mmCIF file of C-alpha atoms in Angstrom:
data_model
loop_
_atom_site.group_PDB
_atom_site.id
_atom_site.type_symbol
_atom_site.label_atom_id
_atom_site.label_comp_id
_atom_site.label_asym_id
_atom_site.label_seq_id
_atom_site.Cartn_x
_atom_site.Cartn_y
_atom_site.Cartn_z
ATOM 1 C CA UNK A 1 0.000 0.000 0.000
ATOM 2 C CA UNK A 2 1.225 3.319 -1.076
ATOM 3 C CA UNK A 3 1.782 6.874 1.772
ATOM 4 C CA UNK A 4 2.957 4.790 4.314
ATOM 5 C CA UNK A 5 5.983 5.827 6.387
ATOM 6 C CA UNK A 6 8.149 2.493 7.774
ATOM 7 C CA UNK A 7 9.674 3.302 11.167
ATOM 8 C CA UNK A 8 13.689 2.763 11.557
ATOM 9 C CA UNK A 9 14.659 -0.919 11.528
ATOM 10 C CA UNK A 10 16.003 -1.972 14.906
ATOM 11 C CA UNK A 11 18.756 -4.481 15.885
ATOM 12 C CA UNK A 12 17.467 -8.112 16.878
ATOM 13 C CA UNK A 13 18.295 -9.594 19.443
ATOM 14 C CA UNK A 14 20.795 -12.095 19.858
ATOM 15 C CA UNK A 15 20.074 -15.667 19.218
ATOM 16 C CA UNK A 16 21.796 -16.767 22.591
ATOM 17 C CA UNK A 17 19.416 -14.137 24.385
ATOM 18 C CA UNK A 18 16.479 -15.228 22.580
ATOM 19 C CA UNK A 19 14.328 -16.785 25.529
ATOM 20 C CA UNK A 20 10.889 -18.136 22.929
ATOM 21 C CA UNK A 21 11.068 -18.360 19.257
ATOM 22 C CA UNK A 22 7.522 -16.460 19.427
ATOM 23 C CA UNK A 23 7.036 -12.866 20.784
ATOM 24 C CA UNK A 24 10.739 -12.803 22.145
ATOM 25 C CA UNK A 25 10.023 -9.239 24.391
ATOM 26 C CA UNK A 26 12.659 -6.603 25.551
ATOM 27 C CA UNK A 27 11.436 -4.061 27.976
ATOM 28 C CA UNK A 28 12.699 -0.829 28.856
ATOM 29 C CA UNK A 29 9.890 0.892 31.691
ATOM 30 C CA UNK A 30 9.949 4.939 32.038
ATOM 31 C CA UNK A 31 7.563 7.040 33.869
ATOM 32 C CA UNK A 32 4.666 6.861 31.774
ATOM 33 C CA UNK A 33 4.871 4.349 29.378
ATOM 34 C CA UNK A 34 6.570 1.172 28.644
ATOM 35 C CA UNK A 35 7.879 0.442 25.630
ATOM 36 C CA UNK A 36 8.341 -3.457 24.622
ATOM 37 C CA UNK A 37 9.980 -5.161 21.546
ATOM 38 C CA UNK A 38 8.765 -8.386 19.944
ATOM 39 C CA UNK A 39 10.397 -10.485 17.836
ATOM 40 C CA UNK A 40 9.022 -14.111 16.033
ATOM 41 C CA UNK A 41 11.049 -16.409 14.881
ATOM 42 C CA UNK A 42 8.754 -19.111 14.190
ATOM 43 C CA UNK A 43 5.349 -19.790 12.364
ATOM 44 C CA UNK A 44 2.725 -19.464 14.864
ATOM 45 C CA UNK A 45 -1.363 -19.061 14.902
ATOM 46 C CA UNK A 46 -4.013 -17.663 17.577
ATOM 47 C CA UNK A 47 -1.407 -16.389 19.917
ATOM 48 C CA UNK A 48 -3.297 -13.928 22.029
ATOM 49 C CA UNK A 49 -1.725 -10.862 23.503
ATOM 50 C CA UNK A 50 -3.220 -7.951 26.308
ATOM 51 C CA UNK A 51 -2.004 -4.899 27.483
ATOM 52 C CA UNK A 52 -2.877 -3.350 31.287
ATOM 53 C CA UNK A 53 -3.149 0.265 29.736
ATOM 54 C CA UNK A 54 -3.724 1.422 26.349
ATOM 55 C CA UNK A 55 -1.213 0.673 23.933
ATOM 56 C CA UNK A 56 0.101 1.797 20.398
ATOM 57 C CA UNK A 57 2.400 -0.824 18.606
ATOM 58 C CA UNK A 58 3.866 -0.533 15.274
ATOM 59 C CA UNK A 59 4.972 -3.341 12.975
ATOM 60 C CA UNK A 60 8.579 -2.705 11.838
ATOM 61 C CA UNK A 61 9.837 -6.348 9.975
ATOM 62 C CA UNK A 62 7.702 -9.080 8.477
ATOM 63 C CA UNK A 63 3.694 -9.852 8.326
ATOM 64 C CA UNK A 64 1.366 -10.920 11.202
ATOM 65 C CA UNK A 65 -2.533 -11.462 10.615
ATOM 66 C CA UNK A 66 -4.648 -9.792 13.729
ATOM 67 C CA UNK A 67 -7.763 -10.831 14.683
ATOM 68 C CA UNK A 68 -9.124 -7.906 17.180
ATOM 69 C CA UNK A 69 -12.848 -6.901 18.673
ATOM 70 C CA UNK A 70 -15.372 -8.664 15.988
ATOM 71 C CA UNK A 71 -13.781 -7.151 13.198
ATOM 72 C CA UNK A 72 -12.543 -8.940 9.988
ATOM 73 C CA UNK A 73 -8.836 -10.350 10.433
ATOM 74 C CA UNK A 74 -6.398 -8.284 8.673
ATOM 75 C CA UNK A 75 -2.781 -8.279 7.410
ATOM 76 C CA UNK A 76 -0.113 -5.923 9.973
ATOM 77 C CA UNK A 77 2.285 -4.788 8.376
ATOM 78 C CA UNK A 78 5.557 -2.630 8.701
ATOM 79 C CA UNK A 79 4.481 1.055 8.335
ATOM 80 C CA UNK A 80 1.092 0.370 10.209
ATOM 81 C CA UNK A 81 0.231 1.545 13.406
ATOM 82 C CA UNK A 82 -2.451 0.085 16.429
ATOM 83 C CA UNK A 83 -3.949 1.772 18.911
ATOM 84 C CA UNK A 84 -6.327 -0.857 21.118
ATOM 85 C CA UNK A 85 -8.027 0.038 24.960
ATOM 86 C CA UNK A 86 -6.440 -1.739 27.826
ATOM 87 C CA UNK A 87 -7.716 -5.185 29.007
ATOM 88 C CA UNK A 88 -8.789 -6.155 25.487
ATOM 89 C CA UNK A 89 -6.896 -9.428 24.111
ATOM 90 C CA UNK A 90 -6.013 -9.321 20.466
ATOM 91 C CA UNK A 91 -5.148 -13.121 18.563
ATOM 92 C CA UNK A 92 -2.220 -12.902 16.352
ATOM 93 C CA UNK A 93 -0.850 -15.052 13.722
ATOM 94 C CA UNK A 94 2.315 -15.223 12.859
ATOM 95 C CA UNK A 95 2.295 -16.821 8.728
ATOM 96 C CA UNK A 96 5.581 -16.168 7.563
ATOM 97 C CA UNK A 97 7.907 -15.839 10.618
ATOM 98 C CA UNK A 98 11.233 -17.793 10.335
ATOM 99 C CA UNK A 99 14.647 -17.414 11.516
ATOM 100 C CA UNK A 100 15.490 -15.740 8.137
ATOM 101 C CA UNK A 101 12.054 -13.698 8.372
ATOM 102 C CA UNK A 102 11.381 -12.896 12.061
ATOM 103 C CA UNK A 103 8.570 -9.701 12.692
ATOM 104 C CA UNK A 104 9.331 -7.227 14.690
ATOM 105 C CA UNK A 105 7.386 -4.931 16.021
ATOM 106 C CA UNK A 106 6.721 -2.392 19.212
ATOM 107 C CA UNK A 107 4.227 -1.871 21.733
ATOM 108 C CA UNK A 108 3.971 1.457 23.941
ATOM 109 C CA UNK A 109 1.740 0.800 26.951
ATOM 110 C CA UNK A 110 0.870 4.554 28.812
ATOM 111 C CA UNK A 111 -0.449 5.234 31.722
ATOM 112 C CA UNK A 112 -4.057 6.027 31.234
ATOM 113 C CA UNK A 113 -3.831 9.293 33.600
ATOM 114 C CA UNK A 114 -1.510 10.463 31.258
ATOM 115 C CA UNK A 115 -3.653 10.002 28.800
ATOM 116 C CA UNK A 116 -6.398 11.574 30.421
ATOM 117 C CA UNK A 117 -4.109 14.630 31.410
ATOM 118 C CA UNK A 118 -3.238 15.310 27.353
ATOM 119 C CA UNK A 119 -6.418 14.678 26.362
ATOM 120 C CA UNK A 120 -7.584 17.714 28.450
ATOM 121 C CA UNK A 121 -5.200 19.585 27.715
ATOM 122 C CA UNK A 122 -6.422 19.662 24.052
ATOM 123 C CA UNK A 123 -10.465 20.233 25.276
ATOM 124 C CA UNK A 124 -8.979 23.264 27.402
ATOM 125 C CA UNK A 125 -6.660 24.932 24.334
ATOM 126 C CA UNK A 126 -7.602 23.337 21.282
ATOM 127 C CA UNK A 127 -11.158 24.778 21.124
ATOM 128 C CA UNK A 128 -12.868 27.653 19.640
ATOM 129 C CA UNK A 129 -15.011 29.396 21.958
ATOM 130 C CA UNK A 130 -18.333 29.185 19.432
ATOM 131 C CA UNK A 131 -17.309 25.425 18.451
ATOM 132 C CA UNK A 132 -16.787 23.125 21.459
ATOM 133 C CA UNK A 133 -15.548 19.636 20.135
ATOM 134 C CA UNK A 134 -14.611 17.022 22.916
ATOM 135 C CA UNK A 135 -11.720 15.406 21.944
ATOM 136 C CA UNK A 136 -10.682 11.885 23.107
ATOM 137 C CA UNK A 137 -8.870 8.640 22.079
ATOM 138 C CA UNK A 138 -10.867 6.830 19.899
ATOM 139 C CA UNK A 139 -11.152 2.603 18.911
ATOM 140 C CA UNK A 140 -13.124 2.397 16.695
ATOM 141 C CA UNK A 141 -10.518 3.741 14.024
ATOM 142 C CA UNK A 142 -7.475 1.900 15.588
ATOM 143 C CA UNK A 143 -5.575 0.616 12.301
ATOM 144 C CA UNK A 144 -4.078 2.981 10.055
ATOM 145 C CA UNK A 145 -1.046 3.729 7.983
ATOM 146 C CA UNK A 146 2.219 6.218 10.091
ATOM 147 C CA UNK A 147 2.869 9.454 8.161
ATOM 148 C CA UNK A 148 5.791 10.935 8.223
ATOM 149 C CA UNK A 149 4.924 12.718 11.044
ATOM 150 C CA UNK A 150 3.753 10.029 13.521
ATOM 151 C CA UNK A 151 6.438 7.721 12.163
ATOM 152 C CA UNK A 152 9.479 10.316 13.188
ATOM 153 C CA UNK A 153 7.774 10.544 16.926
ATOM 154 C CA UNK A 154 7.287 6.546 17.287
ATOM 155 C CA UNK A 155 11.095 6.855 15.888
ATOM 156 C CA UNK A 156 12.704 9.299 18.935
ATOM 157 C CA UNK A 157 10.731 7.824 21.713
ATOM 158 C CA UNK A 158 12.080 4.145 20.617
ATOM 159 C CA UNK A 159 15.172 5.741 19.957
ATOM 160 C CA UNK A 160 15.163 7.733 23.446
ATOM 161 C CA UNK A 161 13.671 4.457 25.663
ATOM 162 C CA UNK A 162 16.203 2.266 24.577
ATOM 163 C CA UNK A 163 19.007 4.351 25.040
ATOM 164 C CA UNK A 164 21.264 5.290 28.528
ATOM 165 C CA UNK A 165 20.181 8.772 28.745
ATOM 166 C CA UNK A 166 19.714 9.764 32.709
ATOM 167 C CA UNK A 167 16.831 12.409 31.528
ATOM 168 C CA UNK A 168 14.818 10.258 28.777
ATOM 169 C CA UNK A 169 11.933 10.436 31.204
ATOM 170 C CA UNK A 170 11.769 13.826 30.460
ATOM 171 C CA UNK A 171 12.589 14.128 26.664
ATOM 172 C CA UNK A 172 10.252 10.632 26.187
ATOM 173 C CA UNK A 173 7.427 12.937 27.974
ATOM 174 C CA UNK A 174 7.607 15.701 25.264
ATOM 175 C CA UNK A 175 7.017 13.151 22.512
ATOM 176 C CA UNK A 176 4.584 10.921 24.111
ATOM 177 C CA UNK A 177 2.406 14.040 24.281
ATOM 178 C CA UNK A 178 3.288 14.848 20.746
ATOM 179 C CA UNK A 179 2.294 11.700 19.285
ATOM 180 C CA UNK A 180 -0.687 11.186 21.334
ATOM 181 C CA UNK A 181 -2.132 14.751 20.276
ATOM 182 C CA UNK A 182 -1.381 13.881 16.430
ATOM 183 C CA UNK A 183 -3.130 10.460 16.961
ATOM 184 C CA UNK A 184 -6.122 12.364 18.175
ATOM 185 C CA UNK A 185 -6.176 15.093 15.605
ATOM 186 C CA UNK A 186 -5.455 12.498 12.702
ATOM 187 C CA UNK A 187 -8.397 10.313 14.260
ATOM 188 C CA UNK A 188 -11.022 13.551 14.051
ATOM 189 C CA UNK A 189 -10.034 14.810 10.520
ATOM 190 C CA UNK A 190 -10.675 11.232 9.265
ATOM 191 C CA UNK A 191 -13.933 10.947 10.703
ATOM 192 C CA UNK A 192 -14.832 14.634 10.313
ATOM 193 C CA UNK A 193 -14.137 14.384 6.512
ATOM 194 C CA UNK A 194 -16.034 11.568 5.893
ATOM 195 C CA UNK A 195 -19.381 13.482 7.952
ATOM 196 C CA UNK A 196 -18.611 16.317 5.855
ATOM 197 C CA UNK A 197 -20.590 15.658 3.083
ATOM 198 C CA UNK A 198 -23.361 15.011 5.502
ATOM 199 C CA UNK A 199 -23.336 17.154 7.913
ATOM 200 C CA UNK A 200 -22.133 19.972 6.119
ATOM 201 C CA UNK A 201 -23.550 22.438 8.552
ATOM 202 C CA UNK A 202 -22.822 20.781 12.048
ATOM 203 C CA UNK A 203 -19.527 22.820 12.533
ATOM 204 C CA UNK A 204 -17.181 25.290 10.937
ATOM 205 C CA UNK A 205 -14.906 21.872 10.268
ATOM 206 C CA UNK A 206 -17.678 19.711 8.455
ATOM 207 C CA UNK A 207 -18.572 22.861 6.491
ATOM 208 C CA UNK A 208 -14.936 23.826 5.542
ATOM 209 C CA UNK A 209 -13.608 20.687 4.228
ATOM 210 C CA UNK A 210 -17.089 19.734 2.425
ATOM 211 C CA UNK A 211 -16.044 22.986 0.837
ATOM 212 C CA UNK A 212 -12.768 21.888 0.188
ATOM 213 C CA UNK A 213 -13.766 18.242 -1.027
ATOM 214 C CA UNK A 214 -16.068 19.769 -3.713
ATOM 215 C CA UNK A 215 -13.477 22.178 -5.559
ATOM 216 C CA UNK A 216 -11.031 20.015 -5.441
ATOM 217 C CA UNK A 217 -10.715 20.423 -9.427
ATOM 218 C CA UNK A 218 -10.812 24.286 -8.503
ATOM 219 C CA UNK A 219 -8.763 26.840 -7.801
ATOM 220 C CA UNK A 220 -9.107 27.011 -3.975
ATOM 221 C CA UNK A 221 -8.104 30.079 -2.811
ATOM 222 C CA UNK A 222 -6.836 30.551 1.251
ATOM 223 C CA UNK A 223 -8.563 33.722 1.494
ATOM 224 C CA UNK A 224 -11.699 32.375 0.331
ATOM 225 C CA UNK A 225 -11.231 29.827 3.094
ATOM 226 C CA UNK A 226 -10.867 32.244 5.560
ATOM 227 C CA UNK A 227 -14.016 34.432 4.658
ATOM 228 C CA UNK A 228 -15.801 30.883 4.649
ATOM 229 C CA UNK A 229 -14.774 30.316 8.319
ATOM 230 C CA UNK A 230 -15.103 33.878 9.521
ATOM 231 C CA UNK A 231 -11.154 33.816 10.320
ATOM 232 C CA UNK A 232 -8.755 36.110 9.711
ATOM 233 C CA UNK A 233 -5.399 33.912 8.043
ATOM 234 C CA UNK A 234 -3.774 34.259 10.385
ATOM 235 C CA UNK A 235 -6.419 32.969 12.499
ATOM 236 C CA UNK A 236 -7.692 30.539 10.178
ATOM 237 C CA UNK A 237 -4.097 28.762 9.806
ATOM 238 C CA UNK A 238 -3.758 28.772 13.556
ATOM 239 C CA UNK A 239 -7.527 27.283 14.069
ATOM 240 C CA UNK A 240 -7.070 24.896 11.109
ATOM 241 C CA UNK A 241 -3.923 23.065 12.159
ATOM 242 C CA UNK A 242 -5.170 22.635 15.829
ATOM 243 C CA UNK A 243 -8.068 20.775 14.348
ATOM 244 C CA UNK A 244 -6.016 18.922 12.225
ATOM 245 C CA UNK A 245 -2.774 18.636 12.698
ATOM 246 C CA UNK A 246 -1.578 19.394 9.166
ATOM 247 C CA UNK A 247 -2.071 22.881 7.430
ATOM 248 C CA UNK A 248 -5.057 23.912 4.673
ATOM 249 C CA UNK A 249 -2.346 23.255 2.125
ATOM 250 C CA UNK A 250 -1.404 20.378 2.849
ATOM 251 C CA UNK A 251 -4.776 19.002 3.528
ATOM 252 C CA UNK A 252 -5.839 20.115 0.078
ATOM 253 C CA UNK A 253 -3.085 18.217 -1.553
ATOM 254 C CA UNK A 254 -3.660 15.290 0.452
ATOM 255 C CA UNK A 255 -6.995 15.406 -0.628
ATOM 256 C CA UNK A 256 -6.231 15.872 -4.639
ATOM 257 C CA UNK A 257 -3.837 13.085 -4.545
ATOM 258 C CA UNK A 258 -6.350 10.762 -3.219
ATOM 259 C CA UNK A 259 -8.586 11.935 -5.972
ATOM 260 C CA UNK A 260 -5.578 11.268 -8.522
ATOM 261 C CA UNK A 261 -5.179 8.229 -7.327
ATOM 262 C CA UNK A 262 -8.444 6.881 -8.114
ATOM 263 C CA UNK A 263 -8.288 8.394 -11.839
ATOM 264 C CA UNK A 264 -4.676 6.662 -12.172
ATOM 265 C CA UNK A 265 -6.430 3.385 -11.726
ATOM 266 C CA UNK A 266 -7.679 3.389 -14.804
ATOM 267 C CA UNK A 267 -5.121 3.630 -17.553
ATOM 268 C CA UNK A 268 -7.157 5.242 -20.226
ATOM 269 C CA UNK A 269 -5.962 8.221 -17.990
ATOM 270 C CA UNK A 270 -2.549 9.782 -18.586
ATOM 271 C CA UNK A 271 -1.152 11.867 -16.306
ATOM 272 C CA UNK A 272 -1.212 15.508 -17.392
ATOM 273 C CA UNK A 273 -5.179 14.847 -17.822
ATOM 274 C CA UNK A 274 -4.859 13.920 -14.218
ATOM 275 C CA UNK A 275 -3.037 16.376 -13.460
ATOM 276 C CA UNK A 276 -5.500 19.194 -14.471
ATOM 277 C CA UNK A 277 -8.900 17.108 -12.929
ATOM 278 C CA UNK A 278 -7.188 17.274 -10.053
ATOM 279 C CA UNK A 279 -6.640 20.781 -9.768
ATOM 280 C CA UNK A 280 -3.315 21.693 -10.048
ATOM 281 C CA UNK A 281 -2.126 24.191 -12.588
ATOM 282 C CA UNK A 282 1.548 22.083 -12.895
ATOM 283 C CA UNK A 283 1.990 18.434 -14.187
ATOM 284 C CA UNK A 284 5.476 19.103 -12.850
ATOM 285 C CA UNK A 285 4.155 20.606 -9.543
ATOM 286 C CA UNK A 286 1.598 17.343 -9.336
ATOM 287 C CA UNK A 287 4.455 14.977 -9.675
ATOM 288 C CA UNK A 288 6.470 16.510 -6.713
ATOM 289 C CA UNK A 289 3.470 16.597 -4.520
ATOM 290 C CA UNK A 290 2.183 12.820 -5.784
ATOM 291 C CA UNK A 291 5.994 11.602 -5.061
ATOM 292 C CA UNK A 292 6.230 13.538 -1.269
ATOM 293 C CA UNK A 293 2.775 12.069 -0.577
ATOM 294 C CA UNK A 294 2.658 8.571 -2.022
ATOM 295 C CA UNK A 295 6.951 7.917 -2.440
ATOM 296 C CA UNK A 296 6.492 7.152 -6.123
ATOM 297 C CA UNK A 297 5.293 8.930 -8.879
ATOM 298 C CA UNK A 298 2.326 8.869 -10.280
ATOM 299 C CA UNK A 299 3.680 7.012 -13.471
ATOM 300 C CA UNK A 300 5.627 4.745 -11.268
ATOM 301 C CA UNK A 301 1.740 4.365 -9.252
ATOM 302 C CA UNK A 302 0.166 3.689 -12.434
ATOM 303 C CA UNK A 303 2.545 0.911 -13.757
ATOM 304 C CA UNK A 304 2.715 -0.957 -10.418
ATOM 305 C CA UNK A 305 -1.376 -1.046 -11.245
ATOM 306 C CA UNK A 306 -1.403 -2.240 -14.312
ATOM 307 C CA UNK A 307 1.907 -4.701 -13.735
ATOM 308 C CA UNK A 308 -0.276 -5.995 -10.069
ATOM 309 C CA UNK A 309 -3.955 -6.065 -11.717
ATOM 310 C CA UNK A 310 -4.969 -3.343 -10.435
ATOM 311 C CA UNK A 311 -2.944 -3.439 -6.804
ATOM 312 C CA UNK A 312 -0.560 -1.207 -5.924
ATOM 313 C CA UNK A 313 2.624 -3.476 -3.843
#
C-alpha cells in the first residue's frame, strides 16, 4: 500500500538471548509508558496478547494477521500503526515468521492518567469558543497507515527508551504528548471528513472541508477559506492546524492526490489529464506533490497497477 511511512529498523536480538522463538520481548519501563519489543522467529497461529493500559504498537519487519474486537482479520504490516483500549486481548498469527524472516514490532503501553491529562489539555486549548468539540482517544478507528509525522515521533521515543540517557523520562514525555495529540487530531479529521458531506452544517470543520472536497478540481483560494470560516489567516491557519494537525495546504493536496489516485487506476488516464482534474495548474508541480505524498510517482503508481492487476505493492 502506497503513503505509508516504515519506522527505523532496529537491531534483533541475539540468538543466545532469545528466551521463545515467538514474541521474544525486551522491555525498557519509564515514567509513563513502557515500551516493549517483539520479535518471532517461528510460524505461529491464535497467539493472544493484552495490554494493562492502552497501547500503540507498530509493525517494523515481516507480516502478522490480527484478529481484534469482531472485526474482519487483517494483514499488519511494517508502516502500520495500532492503537487498542487496555484489558482487550487481540489473537495474532504469525504466517511467515522464520529465523530468516522474524517480525518485529513495538508496543507502547501509557499510563491512562496520562492520557487523560493530554487529552484535556487539548479540550482546554484546542477549542474555539463558538465550536466546542470534545476530543478523546478513539477505537473504533485503531488501524491505520504512520505518516511521516507520527512515524518520526514513534522513531525518537524508541530511539530515546532504549538508550542510557539519565533524563529520557523527560525528553520521552515531550514526545509521548506529541504523538498522542497527532493520533487524536489524525483520528477527528478522518472521521470529520467523511461526515462532511453530511453534515455539512454541524460545525465550521464539516462545512470547511465539504467545501474543500467539492473544488477540489478548482482553484481554492486561502482567502476564500478564511471568509468561509469567519477567520482572519492568520487565524484561520492557527484554528485549522489545531483541528487537524496538518495545514489547509497540505490538507488540500492530500486530498487531490487521493482523488488522482483513483483516476490513475484506470489507464485510459494519462497523467497531465490527471493532473488538471485534479486541480493543479503544474503536471510538474503534481508529480512533486504525488511523489512527497505517495513515495512514487504517479507514473511509477500507475505501472505498479497495471503490472499488479490493479494493486498497488
Amino acid at each position: 500500500m502506497p503513503s505509508r511511512h516504515h519506522l527505523t529498523k532496529i537491531g534483533l536480538t541475539p540468538t543466545p538471548y532469545l528466551q521463545t522463538l515467538v514474541e521474544n520481548r525486551r522491555v525498557f519501563n519509564l515514567h509513563n509508558c513502557e515500551l516493549s519489543i517483539y520479535e518471532s522467529y517461528a510460524a505461529a497461529s491464535h497467539i493472544p496478547l493484552a495490554f494493562n493500559d492502552v497501547v500503540i504498537t507498530s509493525m517494523i519487519r515481516g507480516k502478522k494477521i490480527m484478529h481484534v474486537f469482531d472485526d474482519p482479520s487483517f494483514e499488519y504490516n511494517p508502516g502500520e500503526t495500532l492503537i487498542f483500549p487496555a484489558n482487550e486481548t487481540m489473537v495474532i498469527d504469525f504466517p511467515e515468521a522464520a529465523p530468516e524472516t522474524p517480525t518485529q514490532c513495538i508496543a507502547l503501553t501509557v499510563d491512562s492518567d496520562y492520557i487523560n491529562n493530554t487529552i484535556q489539555y487539548l479540550n482546554n486549548y484546542y477549542n474555539a469558543e463558538d465550536e466546542k468539540h470534545h476530543w478523546k482517544l478513539e477505537f473504533n478507528q485503531y488501524h491505520f497507515l504512520n505518516d511521516k509525522e507520527v512515524a518520526n515521533l514513534i522513531d525518537k521515543i524508541i530511539r530515546v527508551c532504549t538508550s542510557p540517557d539519565r533524563a529520557k523520562d523527560i525528553f520521552v514525555d515531550l514526545s509521548l504528548k506529541e504523538l498522542l495529540i497527532r493520533l487524536v487530531q489524525t483520528q477527528r479529521l478522518f472521521l470529520t471528513a467523511n461526515q462532511s458531506q453530511a453534515q455539512e452544517n454541524h460545525s465550521r470543520l464539516h462545512f470547511i472541508l465539504n467545501y474543500i472536497r467539492q473544488n477540489l478540481a478548482e482553484k481554492i483560494a486561502v482567502d476564500d477559506l478564511c471568509r468561509k470560516a469567519y477567520l482572519s489567516r492568520n487565524g484561520f491557519f492557527k484554528w485549522f492546524r489545531e483541528q487537524c494537525g496538518v495545514s489547509p495546504l497540505e490538507y488540500i493536496n492530500a486530498e487531490r492526490v487521493k482523488m488522482a489516485k483513483q483516476l490513475l487506476a484506470d489507464p485510459r488516464h494519462d497523467i497531465r489529464a490527471v493532473s488538471d482534474r485534479c486541480g493543479f495548474t503544474d503536471v510538474n508541480y503534481f508529480t512533486r506533490v504525488f511523489r512527497k505524498i505517495e513515495g512514487i510517482t504517479p507514473g511509477g503508481y500507475q505501472g505498479c497497477l497495471k503490472n499488479n492487476n490493479g494493486k498497488y505493492q
